[in-house]
Amino acid sequence: MSKPHHLPGHPHIARRDGELHVEGRPLSALAQEFGTPLFVYSRQWMLDALAAYQRGFEGRDAMICYAIKANSSLGVLRVFAEAGCGFDIVSGGELSRVLAAGADPSRVIFSGVGKTRAEMRQALEAGIACFNVESEAELDVLDEVAREQPGRRAGVSIRINPNVDPKTHPYISTGLKGNKFGVAHDRAVAIYRHAASLAGLQVLGIDCHIGSQITESAPYLEALERVLDLVEAIEAAGVPLHHLDFGGGLGIDYNGDTPPAADALWKQLLARLDARGFGGRRLIVEPGRSLVGNAGVCVTEVLYLKPGEEKNFCIVDAAMNDLPRPAMYQAFHQIVPVVERAAAAAVSYDVVGPICESGDWIGRDRTLQVATGDRLAVLSAGAYCMAMASNYNTRGRAAEVLVSGSHATLIRRRETLDDQLLAERF
Ligand SMILES: *Cc1c(COP(=O)(O)O)cnc(C)c1O
């Protein structure tokens, strides 16, 4: 066997004898066995990504809560639960998932702007660590719900909108004044005073989350200073805060992006926290994408090559229902052949799926050497792909495989038509 060539930025994906492998497993054989489209994840990439955060917080009182909306498959959650990770959830369904995967509820926090009373009850009964509350109205409802259960208080943190620009796609900016998230900076002290007066609540901390796919440290530093200014003001008003939660949002390398490493970013942020006297507080982070994004690839088969007058199309069996990020955010995913085919002509294609929408594209203007029946790997498909997958066009959702060294485990079988029709009635 020849020496493996690791794809730049993808330490657990390598070409060996011309064929793409995830850790020790060749993708052709996995596609043969489980069909396509198929998501394949590297367990080691996830553990390495988590370890970067763990190194960053060494010696600190910190809780890393994986934001599971990035990829909520049980087999993925189990990897993080076994590694001692906490979880950030945004629905009662996500709570059920993390508990099913073996999470410790005392390491679960609950974010999101629209928690229902039923979801609040479910989370209180499970004994989660903290509710990240996003409005004054939610605070009052949570207080009412908590007081239904005698002797129980809901731990709360209030999400602050620090009004900083994360310099990312507008759909994934969340900390600007025009966004629906968090409470305004100016209202924060009054809201904390109110929260502290409610018998059903116990004020625990403060949180923010400024956006996603952030590739610079400056927006984090800016948000940190604003949050610390507020902590000083809130504590001066007589409400002590036990923890500081800086959310998630750290980016990954999709196409030569150079986000700071999690440990390097936190070294910088901790220096500021120490300088301002907050380094000894309990710290929480909520990384999603940066724990799973580059762990995954989506393997798809070329169905047809269709030369056109203006464009050539490479029609594959994965579509926007499997990989929604290009259609939703004009996101870029690298697309590479699973097996190199030197003999085919290099042609520029738009790589598109079978769905009846012009927005159903996976990559535009990609130069590929392919033939019908070849397989392609869409890279960086671990986050916000399967978790956002739908049944549009009555397409069953893809299967998922978790690779660990030379072991491959089917962690989700392909969805069948019966699965899809199960909930429907005449
Ligand atoms: C989505 C989200 C995260 C995770 O964001 P990533 O960009 O995937 O790291 C963390 N916290 C909250 C509140 C979120 O909504």
mmCIF file of N, CA and C in Angstrom, residues 10 13 22 39-42 45-46 71 292-298 333 378-383:
data_model
loop_
_atom_site.group_PDB
_atom_site.id
_atom_site.type_symbol
_atom_site.label_atom_id
_atom_site.label_comp_id
_atom_site.label_asym_id
_atom_site.label_seq_id
_atom_site.Cartn_x
_atom_site.Cartn_y
_atom_site.Cartn_z
ATOM 1 N N HIS A 10 -8.027 18.134 6.677
ATOM 2 C CA HIS A 10 -8.859 16.967 7.026
ATOM 3 C C HIS A 10 -7.967 15.817 7.498
ATOM 4 N N ILE A 13 -9.063 12.177 6.909
ATOM 5 C CA ILE A 13 -9.512 11.768 5.576
ATOM 6 C C ILE A 13 -8.275 11.738 4.685
ATOM 7 N N VAL A 22 -11.943 7.321 5.236
ATOM 8 C CA VAL A 22 -12.175 8.022 6.497
ATOM 9 C C VAL A 22 -11.576 7.121 7.566
ATOM 10 N N PHE A 39 -23.735 9.424 4.814
ATOM 11 C CA PHE A 39 -22.859 10.245 5.652
ATOM 12 C C PHE A 39 -21.902 9.325 6.398
ATOM 13 N N VAL A 40 -20.623 9.698 6.377
ATOM 14 C CA VAL A 40 -19.602 8.917 7.075
ATOM 15 C C VAL A 40 -18.849 9.871 7.994
ATOM 16 N N TYR A 41 -18.761 9.511 9.270
ATOM 17 C CA TYR A 41 -18.139 10.383 10.270
ATOM 18 C C TYR A 41 -16.905 9.734 10.877
ATOM 19 N N SER A 42 -15.899 10.552 11.141
ATOM 20 C CA SER A 42 -14.707 10.112 11.860
ATOM 21 C C SER A 42 -14.877 10.404 13.356
ATOM 22 N N TRP A 45 -11.920 12.512 14.742
ATOM 23 C CA TRP A 45 -11.962 13.961 14.500
ATOM 24 C C TRP A 45 -12.784 14.643 15.591
ATOM 25 N N MET A 46 -13.917 14.019 15.964
ATOM 26 C CA MET A 46 -14.767 14.616 17.009
ATOM 27 C C MET A 46 -14.017 14.671 18.336
ATOM 28 N N ASN A 71 -25.534 18.385 14.907
ATOM 29 C CA ASN A 71 -25.682 16.980 14.489
ATOM 30 C C ASN A 71 -26.195 16.205 15.694
ATOM 31 N N VAL A 292 -18.039 18.896 15.188
ATOM 32 C CA VAL A 292 -18.456 17.822 14.271
ATOM 33 C C VAL A 292 -18.277 18.124 12.783
ATOM 34 N N GLY A 293 -18.127 19.413 12.436
ATOM 35 C CA GLY A 293 -18.238 19.818 11.028
ATOM 36 C C GLY A 293 -17.322 19.076 10.077
ATOM 37 N N ASN A 294 -16.027 19.005 10.421
ATOM 38 C CA ASN A 294 -15.112 18.340 9.506
ATOM 39 C C ASN A 294 -14.901 16.865 9.849
ATOM 40 N N ALA A 295 -15.740 16.344 10.739
ATOM 41 C CA ALA A 295 -15.709 14.901 11.001
ATOM 42 C C ALA A 295 -16.425 14.143 9.899
ATOM 43 N N GLY A 296 -17.291 14.834 9.129
ATOM 44 C CA GLY A 296 -18.189 14.106 8.239
ATOM 45 C C GLY A 296 -17.991 14.377 6.768
ATOM 46 N N VAL A 297 -18.261 13.357 5.948
ATOM 47 C CA VAL A 297 -18.362 13.531 4.500
ATOM 48 C C VAL A 297 -19.682 12.908 4.065
ATOM 49 N N CYS A 298 -20.191 13.385 2.929
ATOM 50 C CA CYS A 298 -21.384 12.754 2.359
ATOM 51 C C CYS A 298 -20.974 12.134 1.029
ATOM 52 N N HIS A 333 -19.037 23.721 -0.086
ATOM 53 C CA HIS A 333 -18.474 22.441 0.377
ATOM 54 C C HIS A 333 -17.536 21.931 -0.711
ATOM 55 N N VAL A 378 -18.670 14.796 -0.632
ATOM 56 C CA VAL A 378 -18.886 16.190 -0.275
ATOM 57 C C VAL A 378 -18.292 16.347 1.121
ATOM 58 N N LEU A 379 -17.290 17.223 1.239
ATOM 59 C CA LEU A 379 -16.556 17.321 2.509
ATOM 60 C C LEU A 379 -17.241 18.280 3.486
ATOM 61 N N SER A 380 -16.749 18.273 4.700
ATOM 62 C CA SER A 380 -17.233 19.175 5.768
ATOM 63 C C SER A 380 -18.737 19.028 5.972
ATOM 64 N N ALA A 381 -19.216 17.790 5.933
ATOM 65 C CA ALA A 381 -20.664 17.531 5.991
ATOM 66 C C ALA A 381 -21.108 16.981 7.345
ATOM 67 N N GLY A 382 -20.305 17.241 8.394
ATOM 68 C CA GLY A 382 -20.677 16.718 9.707
ATOM 69 C C GLY A 382 -21.674 17.590 10.458
ATOM 70 N N ALA A 383 -21.713 18.889 10.137
ATOM 71 C CA ALA A 383 -22.571 19.813 10.894
ATOM 72 C C ALA A 383 -23.622 20.438 9.995
#
